[in-house]
Amino acid sequence: MDDNLFYRLALPHLPRLLTQGDRQPLSPTWGCWQRDFWHYRTLTDFPSAPYQQAVLSLAEAWSAEVPGSPWYHQSSLLTAIEGGIRFWCAIQRKDGSFDEWYPHEESFVATAFTACAMAETLRLLPEAAWKGYRDQVLRALEKAAQWLSRREDREVINHAAGAAAACQGTFLLTGND
């Protein structure tokens, strides 16, 4: 079995993924991975949180020591990841939730899956890579985990699994149960 099969199949598509994100640190939408929001402004007037899950793919590419990968420990990926995480923190609602389809939605699945992706992203990176925004992202993860822990989604089991993974990932990073 080829241990690098996923990476051999996924890494060639990373340039296309990179075109979806606003990678300009001086932009007010830096780190937004929803191109139709930050660039076109035609389909939506608010950012949908699930697009921020792109940072997990970037972190996988950055951390994967795959022979021939041009992405391994590339600093521009760390900048893109930082922007994505900071934007995720900025679009979090005060109660800890995130929106997906419409403003003020407080989506269980968007909160669960994006928090899980952010926690996994941080776990892939050395803490020195995210020390500049450590407190901000850990606060956002804790708020999301607290919001999730007060709710249930019994209709769709993968939503519950995503919430459990988000809470576990947050615990592993913060020690706060």
PDB file of N, CA and C in Angstrom, residues 74-176:
ATOM      1  N   GLN A  74       6.680  25.432   3.800  1.00  0.00           N
ATOM      2  CA  GLN A  74       6.739  26.666   3.025  1.00  0.00           C
ATOM      3  C   GLN A  74       6.101  27.798   3.835  1.00  0.00           C
ATOM      4  N   SER A  75       6.833  28.879   4.003  1.00  0.00           N
ATOM      5  CA  SER A  75       6.367  29.969   4.863  1.00  0.00           C
ATOM      6  C   SER A  75       5.102  30.634   4.337  1.00  0.00           C
ATOM      7  N   SER A  76       4.909  30.686   3.019  1.00  0.00           N
ATOM      8  CA  SER A  76       3.698  31.321   2.493  1.00  0.00           C
ATOM      9  C   SER A  76       2.442  30.551   2.906  1.00  0.00           C
ATOM     10  N   LEU A  77       2.572  29.241   3.084  1.00  0.00           N
ATOM     11  CA  LEU A  77       1.421  28.469   3.567  1.00  0.00           C
ATOM     12  C   LEU A  77       1.098  28.830   5.009  1.00  0.00           C
ATOM     13  N   LEU A  78       2.123  29.042   5.817  1.00  0.00           N
ATOM     14  CA  LEU A  78       1.867  29.441   7.213  1.00  0.00           C
ATOM     15  C   LEU A  78       1.141  30.778   7.274  1.00  0.00           C
ATOM     16  N   THR A  79       1.490  31.689   6.390  1.00  0.00           N
ATOM     17  CA  THR A  79       0.809  32.983   6.346  1.00  0.00           C
ATOM     18  C   THR A  79      -0.652  32.801   5.937  1.00  0.00           C
ATOM     19  N   ALA A  80      -0.893  31.956   4.952  1.00  0.00           N
ATOM     20  CA  ALA A  80      -2.265  31.685   4.509  1.00  0.00           C
ATOM     21  C   ALA A  80      -3.069  31.006   5.617  1.00  0.00           C
ATOM     22  N   ILE A  81      -2.447  30.093   6.324  1.00  0.00           N
ATOM     23  CA  ILE A  81      -3.105  29.408   7.439  1.00  0.00           C
ATOM     24  C   ILE A  81      -3.442  30.410   8.546  1.00  0.00           C
ATOM     25  N   GLU A  82      -2.477  31.258   8.879  1.00  0.00           N
ATOM     26  CA  GLU A  82      -2.727  32.271   9.910  1.00  0.00           C
ATOM     27  C   GLU A  82      -3.915  33.147   9.533  1.00  0.00           C
ATOM     28  N   GLY A  83      -3.938  33.611   8.291  1.00  0.00           N
ATOM     29  CA  GLY A  83      -5.054  34.443   7.846  1.00  0.00           C
ATOM     30  C   GLY A  83      -6.375  33.722   7.979  1.00  0.00           C
ATOM     31  N   GLY A  84      -6.400  32.445   7.587  1.00  0.00           N
ATOM     32  CA  GLY A  84      -7.625  31.660   7.671  1.00  0.00           C
ATOM     33  C   GLY A  84      -8.106  31.474   9.100  1.00  0.00           C
ATOM     34  N   ILE A  85      -7.184  31.231   9.987  1.00  0.00           N
ATOM     35  CA  ILE A  85      -7.560  31.046  11.396  1.00  0.00           C
ATOM     36  C   ILE A  85      -8.038  32.365  11.999  1.00  0.00           C
ATOM     37  N   ARG A  86      -7.322  33.430  11.729  1.00  0.00           N
ATOM     38  CA  ARG A  86      -7.731  34.737  12.260  1.00  0.00           C
ATOM     39  C   ARG A  86      -9.099  35.151  11.715  1.00  0.00           C
ATOM     40  N   PHE A  87      -9.350  34.882  10.421  1.00  0.00           N
ATOM     41  CA  PHE A  87     -10.649  35.231   9.854  1.00  0.00           C
ATOM     42  C   PHE A  87     -11.737  34.388  10.500  1.00  0.00           C
ATOM     43  N   TRP A  88     -11.461  33.112  10.735  1.00  0.00           N
ATOM     44  CA  TRP A  88     -12.426  32.238  11.414  1.00  0.00           C
ATOM     45  C   TRP A  88     -12.774  32.822  12.787  1.00  0.00           C
ATOM     46  N   CYS A  89     -11.761  33.235  13.525  1.00  0.00           N
ATOM     47  CA  CYS A  89     -12.004  33.835  14.841  1.00  0.00           C
ATOM     48  C   CYS A  89     -12.859  35.101  14.712  1.00  0.00           C
ATOM     49  N   ALA A  90     -12.600  35.891  13.686  1.00  0.00           N
ATOM     50  CA  ALA A  90     -13.298  37.170  13.516  1.00  0.00           C
ATOM     51  C   ALA A  90     -14.775  36.993  13.160  1.00  0.00           C
ATOM     52  N   ILE A  91     -15.133  35.896  12.506  1.00  0.00           N
ATOM     53  CA  ILE A  91     -16.531  35.715  12.107  1.00  0.00           C
ATOM     54  C   ILE A  91     -17.338  34.915  13.127  1.00  0.00           C
ATOM     55  N   GLN A  92     -16.708  34.553  14.218  1.00  0.00           N
ATOM     56  CA  GLN A  92     -17.431  33.826  15.263  1.00  0.00           C
ATOM     57  C   GLN A  92     -18.457  34.747  15.912  1.00  0.00           C
ATOM     58  N   ARG A  93     -19.625  34.218  16.178  1.00  0.00           N
ATOM     59  CA  ARG A  93     -20.673  34.983  16.862  1.00  0.00           C
ATOM     60  C   ARG A  93     -20.295  35.098  18.343  1.00  0.00           C
ATOM     61  N   LYS A  94     -20.846  36.060  19.026  1.00  0.00           N
ATOM     62  CA  LYS A  94     -20.509  36.288  20.437  1.00  0.00           C
ATOM     63  C   LYS A  94     -20.813  35.075  21.308  1.00  0.00           C
ATOM     64  N   ASP A  95     -21.820  34.291  20.917  1.00  0.00           N
ATOM     65  CA  ASP A  95     -22.172  33.117  21.724  1.00  0.00           C
ATOM     66  C   ASP A  95     -21.279  31.911  21.455  1.00  0.00           C
ATOM     67  N   GLY A  96     -20.352  32.021  20.492  1.00  0.00           N
ATOM     68  CA  GLY A  96     -19.427  30.937  20.190  1.00  0.00           C
ATOM     69  C   GLY A  96     -19.756  30.173  18.917  1.00  0.00           C
ATOM     70  N   SER A  97     -20.923  30.441  18.327  1.00  0.00           N
ATOM     71  CA  SER A  97     -21.357  29.709  17.133  1.00  0.00           C
ATOM     72  C   SER A  97     -20.863  30.387  15.854  1.00  0.00           C
ATOM     73  N   PHE A  98     -21.128  29.719  14.736  1.00  0.00           N
ATOM     74  CA  PHE A  98     -20.780  30.236  13.411  1.00  0.00           C
ATOM     75  C   PHE A  98     -21.982  30.071  12.494  1.00  0.00           C
ATOM     76  N   ASP A  99     -22.026  30.911  11.468  1.00  0.00           N
ATOM     77  CA  ASP A  99     -23.110  30.858  10.488  1.00  0.00           C
ATOM     78  C   ASP A  99     -22.632  30.140   9.226  1.00  0.00           C
ATOM     79  N   GLU A 100     -23.597  29.498   8.556  1.00  0.00           N
ATOM     80  CA  GLU A 100     -23.280  28.818   7.310  1.00  0.00           C
ATOM     81  C   GLU A 100     -24.133  29.339   6.154  1.00  0.00           C
ATOM     82  N   TRP A 101     -25.451  29.239   6.250  1.00  0.00           N
ATOM     83  CA  TRP A 101     -26.337  29.556   5.131  1.00  0.00           C
ATOM     84  C   TRP A 101     -26.903  30.965   5.169  1.00  0.00           C
ATOM     85  N   TYR A 102     -27.075  31.520   6.365  1.00  0.00           N
ATOM     86  CA  TYR A 102     -27.626  32.869   6.468  1.00  0.00           C
ATOM     87  C   TYR A 102     -27.141  33.508   7.769  1.00  0.00           C
ATOM     88  N   PRO A 103     -27.111  34.841   7.815  1.00  0.00           N
ATOM     89  CA  PRO A 103     -26.635  35.531   9.019  1.00  0.00           C
ATOM     90  C   PRO A 103     -27.490  35.206  10.249  1.00  0.00           C
ATOM     91  N   HIS A 104     -26.861  35.119  11.380  1.00  0.00           N
ATOM     92  CA  HIS A 104     -27.500  34.865  12.680  1.00  0.00           C
ATOM     93  C   HIS A 104     -28.105  33.454  12.758  1.00  0.00           C
ATOM     94  N   GLU A 105     -27.633  32.559  11.938  1.00  0.00           N
ATOM     95  CA  GLU A 105     -28.152  31.194  11.882  1.00  0.00           C
ATOM     96  C   GLU A 105     -27.726  30.362  13.096  1.00  0.00           C
ATOM     97  N   GLU A 106     -26.506  30.560  13.575  1.00  0.00           N
ATOM     98  CA  GLU A 106     -25.956  29.767  14.669  1.00  0.00           C
ATOM     99  C   GLU A 106     -25.980  28.281  14.304  1.00  0.00           C
ATOM    100  N   SER A 107     -25.266  27.956  13.258  1.00  0.00           N
ATOM    101  CA  SER A 107     -25.258  26.603  12.710  1.00  0.00           C
ATOM    102  C   SER A 107     -24.461  25.629  13.578  1.00  0.00           C
ATOM    103  N   PHE A 108     -25.125  24.560  13.977  1.00  0.00           N
ATOM    104  CA  PHE A 108     -24.455  23.524  14.767  1.00  0.00           C
ATOM    105  C   PHE A 108     -23.338  22.888  13.950  1.00  0.00           C
ATOM    106  N   VAL A 109     -23.654  22.486  12.735  1.00  0.00           N
ATOM    107  CA  VAL A 109     -22.671  21.779  11.915  1.00  0.00           C
ATOM    108  C   VAL A 109     -21.505  22.691  11.531  1.00  0.00           C
ATOM    109  N   ALA A 110     -21.766  23.942  11.194  1.00  0.00           N
ATOM    110  CA  ALA A 110     -20.678  24.856  10.848  1.00  0.00           C
ATOM    111  C   ALA A 110     -19.766  25.075  12.055  1.00  0.00           C
ATOM    112  N   THR A 111     -20.355  25.194  13.223  1.00  0.00           N
ATOM    113  CA  THR A 111     -19.561  25.378  14.433  1.00  0.00           C
ATOM    114  C   THR A 111     -18.735  24.128  14.724  1.00  0.00           C
ATOM    115  N   ALA A 112     -19.361  22.966  14.627  1.00  0.00           N
ATOM    116  CA  ALA A 112     -18.662  21.708  14.927  1.00  0.00           C
ATOM    117  C   ALA A 112     -17.522  21.439  13.956  1.00  0.00           C
ATOM    118  N   PHE A 113     -17.822  21.481  12.675  1.00  0.00           N
ATOM    119  CA  PHE A 113     -16.814  21.089  11.689  1.00  0.00           C
ATOM    120  C   PHE A 113     -15.685  22.104  11.576  1.00  0.00           C
ATOM    121  N   THR A 114     -16.002  23.395  11.691  1.00  0.00           N
ATOM    122  CA  THR A 114     -14.917  24.367  11.587  1.00  0.00           C
ATOM    123  C   THR A 114     -14.040  24.358  12.836  1.00  0.00           C
ATOM    124  N   ALA A 115     -14.648  24.199  14.000  1.00  0.00           N
ATOM    125  CA  ALA A 115     -13.836  24.113  15.226  1.00  0.00           C
ATOM    126  C   ALA A 115     -12.949  22.874  15.190  1.00  0.00           C
ATOM    127  N   CYS A 116     -13.482  21.775  14.706  1.00  0.00           N
ATOM    128  CA  CYS A 116     -12.681  20.563  14.568  1.00  0.00           C
ATOM    129  C   CYS A 116     -11.505  20.809  13.623  1.00  0.00           C
ATOM    130  N   ALA A 117     -11.766  21.446  12.480  1.00  0.00           N
ATOM    131  CA  ALA A 117     -10.706  21.730  11.509  1.00  0.00           C
ATOM    132  C   ALA A 117      -9.644  22.661  12.090  1.00  0.00           C
ATOM    133  N   MET A 118     -10.071  23.662  12.847  1.00  0.00           N
ATOM    134  CA  MET A 118      -9.103  24.594  13.431  1.00  0.00           C
ATOM    135  C   MET A 118      -8.246  23.898  14.481  1.00  0.00           C
ATOM    136  N   ALA A 119      -8.874  23.092  15.315  1.00  0.00           N
ATOM    137  CA  ALA A 119      -8.111  22.369  16.340  1.00  0.00           C
ATOM    138  C   ALA A 119      -7.102  21.422  15.683  1.00  0.00           C
ATOM    139  N   GLU A 120      -7.525  20.703  14.665  1.00  0.00           N
ATOM    140  CA  GLU A 120      -6.615  19.782  13.977  1.00  0.00           C
ATOM    141  C   GLU A 120      -5.497  20.537  13.268  1.00  0.00           C
ATOM    142  N   THR A 121      -5.821  21.685  12.709  1.00  0.00           N
ATOM    143  CA  THR A 121      -4.797  22.504  12.066  1.00  0.00           C
ATOM    144  C   THR A 121      -3.724  22.887  13.069  1.00  0.00           C
ATOM    145  N   LEU A 122      -4.137  23.367  14.235  1.00  0.00           N
ATOM    146  CA  LEU A 122      -3.165  23.770  15.256  1.00  0.00           C
ATOM    147  C   LEU A 122      -2.333  22.599  15.730  1.00  0.00           C
ATOM    148  N   ARG A 123      -2.956  21.435  15.802  1.00  0.00           N
ATOM    149  CA  ARG A 123      -2.212  20.250  16.258  1.00  0.00           C
ATOM    150  C   ARG A 123      -1.159  19.809  15.240  1.00  0.00           C
ATOM    151  N   LEU A 124      -1.358  20.145  13.976  1.00  0.00           N
ATOM    152  CA  LEU A 124      -0.377  19.803  12.942  1.00  0.00           C
ATOM    153  C   LEU A 124       0.820  20.745  12.933  1.00  0.00           C
ATOM    154  N   LEU A 125       0.621  21.945  13.441  1.00  0.00           N
ATOM    155  CA  LEU A 125       1.667  22.962  13.397  1.00  0.00           C
ATOM    156  C   LEU A 125       2.403  23.044  14.723  1.00  0.00           C
ATOM    157  N   PRO A 126       3.677  23.384  14.691  1.00  0.00           N
ATOM    158  CA  PRO A 126       4.366  23.631  15.965  1.00  0.00           C
ATOM    159  C   PRO A 126       3.779  24.885  16.608  1.00  0.00           C
ATOM    160  N   GLU A 127       3.711  24.887  17.919  1.00  0.00           N
ATOM    161  CA  GLU A 127       3.093  26.022  18.608  1.00  0.00           C
ATOM    162  C   GLU A 127       3.785  27.342  18.267  1.00  0.00           C
ATOM    163  N   ALA A 128       5.065  27.300  17.969  1.00  0.00           N
ATOM    164  CA  ALA A 128       5.773  28.528  17.597  1.00  0.00           C
ATOM    165  C   ALA A 128       5.188  29.160  16.344  1.00  0.00           C
ATOM    166  N   ALA A 129       4.575  28.361  15.481  1.00  0.00           N
ATOM    167  CA  ALA A 129       4.000  28.871  14.233  1.00  0.00           C
ATOM    168  C   ALA A 129       2.740  29.696  14.482  1.00  0.00           C
ATOM    169  N   TRP A 130       2.059  29.469  15.599  1.00  0.00           N
ATOM    170  CA  TRP A 130       0.814  30.202  15.868  1.00  0.00           C
ATOM    171  C   TRP A 130       0.833  30.949  17.198  1.00  0.00           C
ATOM    172  N   LYS A 131       2.027  31.181  17.715  1.00  0.00           N
ATOM    173  CA  LYS A 131       2.118  31.872  19.004  1.00  0.00           C
ATOM    174  C   LYS A 131       1.614  33.310  18.937  1.00  0.00           C
ATOM    175  N   GLY A 132       1.686  33.950  17.762  1.00  0.00           N
ATOM    176  CA  GLY A 132       1.239  35.334  17.635  1.00  0.00           C
ATOM    177  C   GLY A 132      -0.262  35.519  17.782  1.00  0.00           C
ATOM    178  N   TYR A 133      -1.010  34.447  17.611  1.00  0.00           N
ATOM    179  CA  TYR A 133      -2.471  34.529  17.755  1.00  0.00           C
ATOM    180  C   TYR A 133      -2.999  33.390  18.620  1.00  0.00           C
ATOM    181  N   ARG A 134      -2.132  32.824  19.432  1.00  0.00           N
ATOM    182  CA  ARG A 134      -2.463  31.680  20.288  1.00  0.00           C
ATOM    183  C   ARG A 134      -3.672  31.943  21.175  1.00  0.00           C
ATOM    184  N   ASP A 135      -3.647  33.021  21.927  1.00  0.00           N
ATOM    185  CA  ASP A 135      -4.745  33.304  22.860  1.00  0.00           C
ATOM    186  C   ASP A 135      -6.063  33.508  22.126  1.00  0.00           C
ATOM    187  N   GLN A 136      -6.012  34.228  21.010  1.00  0.00           N
ATOM    188  CA  GLN A 136      -7.219  34.503  20.240  1.00  0.00           C
ATOM    189  C   GLN A 136      -7.868  33.208  19.753  1.00  0.00           C
ATOM    190  N   VAL A 137      -7.089  32.319  19.173  1.00  0.00           N
ATOM    191  CA  VAL A 137      -7.672  31.100  18.604  1.00  0.00           C
ATOM    192  C   VAL A 137      -8.091  30.119  19.695  1.00  0.00           C
ATOM    193  N   LEU A 138      -7.359  30.035  20.774  1.00  0.00           N
ATOM    194  CA  LEU A 138      -7.765  29.127  21.853  1.00  0.00           C
ATOM    195  C   LEU A 138      -9.054  29.617  22.518  1.00  0.00           C
ATOM    196  N   ARG A 139      -9.207  30.933  22.673  1.00  0.00           N
ATOM    197  CA  ARG A 139     -10.469  31.488  23.201  1.00  0.00           C
ATOM    198  C   ARG A 139     -11.628  31.141  22.269  1.00  0.00           C
ATOM    199  N   ALA A 140     -11.403  31.296  20.959  1.00  0.00           N
ATOM    200  CA  ALA A 140     -12.463  31.002  19.984  1.00  0.00           C
ATOM    201  C   ALA A 140     -12.826  29.519  20.016  1.00  0.00           C
ATOM    202  N   LEU A 141     -11.836  28.655  20.127  1.00  0.00           N
ATOM    203  CA  LEU A 141     -12.115  27.218  20.215  1.00  0.00           C
ATOM    204  C   LEU A 141     -12.892  26.886  21.483  1.00  0.00           C
ATOM    205  N   GLU A 142     -12.505  27.470  22.602  1.00  0.00           N
ATOM    206  CA  GLU A 142     -13.224  27.205  23.843  1.00  0.00           C
ATOM    207  C   GLU A 142     -14.661  27.695  23.777  1.00  0.00           C
ATOM    208  N   LYS A 143     -14.875  28.871  23.192  1.00  0.00           N
ATOM    209  CA  LYS A 143     -16.243  29.381  23.050  1.00  0.00           C
ATOM    210  C   LYS A 143     -17.075  28.455  22.169  1.00  0.00           C
ATOM    211  N   ALA A 144     -16.487  27.981  21.081  1.00  0.00           N
ATOM    212  CA  ALA A 144     -17.212  27.069  20.189  1.00  0.00           C
ATOM    213  C   ALA A 144     -17.519  25.757  20.902  1.00  0.00           C
ATOM    214  N   ALA A 145     -16.552  25.222  21.634  1.00  0.00           N
ATOM    215  CA  ALA A 145     -16.759  23.960  22.347  1.00  0.00           C
ATOM    216  C   ALA A 145     -17.826  24.121  23.439  1.00  0.00           C
ATOM    217  N   GLN A 146     -17.818  25.242  24.132  1.00  0.00           N
ATOM    218  CA  GLN A 146     -18.844  25.481  25.149  1.00  0.00           C
ATOM    219  C   GLN A 146     -20.224  25.579  24.504  1.00  0.00           C
ATOM    220  N   TRP A 147     -20.311  26.283  23.378  1.00  0.00           N
ATOM    221  CA  TRP A 147     -21.585  26.404  22.674  1.00  0.00           C
ATOM    222  C   TRP A 147     -22.070  25.022  22.228  1.00  0.00           C
ATOM    223  N   LEU A 148     -21.181  24.232  21.664  1.00  0.00           N
ATOM    224  CA  LEU A 148     -21.548  22.886  21.202  1.00  0.00           C
ATOM    225  C   LEU A 148     -21.976  21.993  22.364  1.00  0.00           C
ATOM    226  N   SER A 149     -21.294  22.108  23.494  1.00  0.00           N
ATOM    227  CA  SER A 149     -21.586  21.219  24.621  1.00  0.00           C
ATOM    228  C   SER A 149     -22.960  21.484  25.240  1.00  0.00           C
ATOM    229  N   ARG A 150     -23.556  22.622  24.923  1.00  0.00           N
ATOM    230  CA  ARG A 150     -24.890  22.947  25.441  1.00  0.00           C
ATOM    231  C   ARG A 150     -26.009  22.595  24.450  1.00  0.00           C
ATOM    232  N   ARG A 151     -25.641  21.949  23.334  1.00  0.00           N
ATOM    233  CA  ARG A 151     -26.630  21.624  22.294  1.00  0.00           C
ATOM    234  C   ARG A 151     -26.443  20.207  21.794  1.00  0.00           C
ATOM    235  N   GLU A 152     -27.464  19.714  21.123  1.00  0.00           N
ATOM    236  CA  GLU A 152     -27.390  18.393  20.500  1.00  0.00           C
ATOM    237  C   GLU A 152     -27.972  18.470  19.102  1.00  0.00           C
ATOM    238  N   ASP A 153     -27.433  17.655  18.220  1.00  0.00           N
ATOM    239  CA  ASP A 153     -28.025  17.480  16.899  1.00  0.00           C
ATOM    240  C   ASP A 153     -28.271  15.985  16.752  1.00  0.00           C
ATOM    241  N   ARG A 154     -29.484  15.561  17.051  1.00  0.00           N
ATOM    242  CA  ARG A 154     -29.825  14.145  17.016  1.00  0.00           C
ATOM    243  C   ARG A 154     -30.304  13.686  15.646  1.00  0.00           C
ATOM    244  N   GLU A 155     -30.466  14.625  14.729  1.00  0.00           N
ATOM    245  CA  GLU A 155     -30.982  14.293  13.407  1.00  0.00           C
ATOM    246  C   GLU A 155     -29.906  13.692  12.503  1.00  0.00           C
ATOM    247  N   VAL A 156     -28.690  14.220  12.597  1.00  0.00           N
ATOM    248  CA  VAL A 156     -27.617  13.790  11.706  1.00  0.00           C
ATOM    249  C   VAL A 156     -26.410  13.403  12.565  1.00  0.00           C
ATOM    250  N   ILE A 157     -26.062  12.132  12.558  1.00  0.00           N
ATOM    251  CA  ILE A 157     -25.043  11.622  13.476  1.00  0.00           C
ATOM    252  C   ILE A 157     -23.651  12.186  13.186  1.00  0.00           C
ATOM    253  N   ASN A 158     -23.337  12.494  11.924  1.00  0.00           N
ATOM    254  CA  ASN A 158     -22.004  13.030  11.672  1.00  0.00           C
ATOM    255  C   ASN A 158     -21.849  14.436  12.260  1.00  0.00           C
ATOM    256  N   HIS A 159     -22.947  15.160  12.468  1.00  0.00           N
ATOM    257  CA  HIS A 159     -22.867  16.458  13.133  1.00  0.00           C
ATOM    258  C   HIS A 159     -22.446  16.265  14.587  1.00  0.00           C
ATOM    259  N   ALA A 160     -23.022  15.279  15.236  1.00  0.00           N
ATOM    260  CA  ALA A 160     -22.662  14.980  16.624  1.00  0.00           C
ATOM    261  C   ALA A 160     -21.208  14.510  16.709  1.00  0.00           C
ATOM    262  N   ALA A 161     -20.789  13.703  15.752  1.00  0.00           N
ATOM    263  CA  ALA A 161     -19.404  13.230  15.730  1.00  0.00           C
ATOM    264  C   ALA A 161     -18.444  14.398  15.519  1.00  0.00           C
ATOM    265  N   GLY A 162     -18.813  15.327  14.644  1.00  0.00           N
ATOM    266  CA  GLY A 162     -17.986  16.516  14.430  1.00  0.00           C
ATOM    267  C   GLY A 162     -17.874  17.358  15.688  1.00  0.00           C
ATOM    268  N   ALA A 163     -18.981  17.491  16.411  1.00  0.00           N
ATOM    269  CA  ALA A 163     -18.961  18.255  17.663  1.00  0.00           C
ATOM    270  C   ALA A 163     -18.074  17.572  18.701  1.00  0.00           C
ATOM    271  N   ALA A 164     -18.175  16.255  18.792  1.00  0.00           N
ATOM    272  CA  ALA A 164     -17.325  15.516  19.734  1.00  0.00           C
ATOM    273  C   ALA A 164     -15.848  15.692  19.380  1.00  0.00           C
ATOM    274  N   ALA A 165     -15.544  15.613  18.096  1.00  0.00           N
ATOM    275  CA  ALA A 165     -14.154  15.791  17.660  1.00  0.00           C
ATOM    276  C   ALA A 165     -13.666  17.215  17.932  1.00  0.00           C
ATOM    277  N   ALA A 166     -14.536  18.190  17.732  1.00  0.00           N
ATOM    278  CA  ALA A 166     -14.165  19.580  18.004  1.00  0.00           C
ATOM    279  C   ALA A 166     -13.875  19.784  19.489  1.00  0.00           C
ATOM    280  N   CYS A 167     -14.726  19.226  20.338  1.00  0.00           N
ATOM    281  CA  CYS A 167     -14.526  19.359  21.792  1.00  0.00           C
ATOM    282  C   CYS A 167     -13.268  18.625  22.231  1.00  0.00           C
ATOM    283  N   GLN A 168     -13.037  17.438  21.691  1.00  0.00           N
ATOM    284  CA  GLN A 168     -11.832  16.680  22.034  1.00  0.00           C
ATOM    285  C   GLN A 168     -10.580  17.425  21.572  1.00  0.00           C
ATOM    286  N   GLY A 169     -10.597  17.950  20.352  1.00  0.00           N
ATOM    287  CA  GLY A 169      -9.450  18.700  19.849  1.00  0.00           C
ATOM    288  C   GLY A 169      -9.175  19.935  20.685  1.00  0.00           C
ATOM    289  N   THR A 170     -10.233  20.605  21.102  1.00  0.00           N
ATOM    290  CA  THR A 170     -10.083  21.782  21.957  1.00  0.00           C
ATOM    291  C   THR A 170      -9.485  21.389  23.301  1.00  0.00           C
ATOM    292  N   PHE A 171      -9.973  20.297  23.866  1.00  0.00           N
ATOM    293  CA  PHE A 171      -9.422  19.812  25.130  1.00  0.00           C
ATOM    294  C   PHE A 171      -7.934  19.495  25.006  1.00  0.00           C
ATOM    295  N   LEU A 172      -7.537  18.827  23.921  1.00  0.00           N
ATOM    296  CA  LEU A 172      -6.140  18.465  23.737  1.00  0.00           C
ATOM    297  C   LEU A 172      -5.239  19.695  23.638  1.00  0.00           C
ATOM    298  N   LEU A 173      -5.774  20.787  23.143  1.00  0.00           N
ATOM    299  CA  LEU A 173      -4.988  22.015  23.016  1.00  0.00           C
ATOM    300  C   LEU A 173      -4.996  22.858  24.276  1.00  0.00           C
ATOM    301  N   THR A 174      -6.101  22.838  25.011  1.00  0.00           N
ATOM    302  CA  THR A 174      -6.250  23.755  26.146  1.00  0.00           C
ATOM    303  C   THR A 174      -6.197  23.058  27.509  1.00  0.00           C
ATOM    304  N   GLY A 175      -6.532  21.781  27.545  1.00  0.00           N
ATOM    305  CA  GLY A 175      -6.626  21.079  28.824  1.00  0.00           C
ATOM    306  C   GLY A 175      -7.913  21.399  29.553  1.00  0.00           C
ATOM    307  N   ASN A 176      -8.767  22.209  28.953  1.00  0.00           N
ATOM    308  CA  ASN A 176     -10.032  22.611  29.565  1.00  0.00           C
ATOM    309  C   ASN A 176     -11.125  21.631  29.135  1.00  0.00           C
TER     310      ASN A 176
END
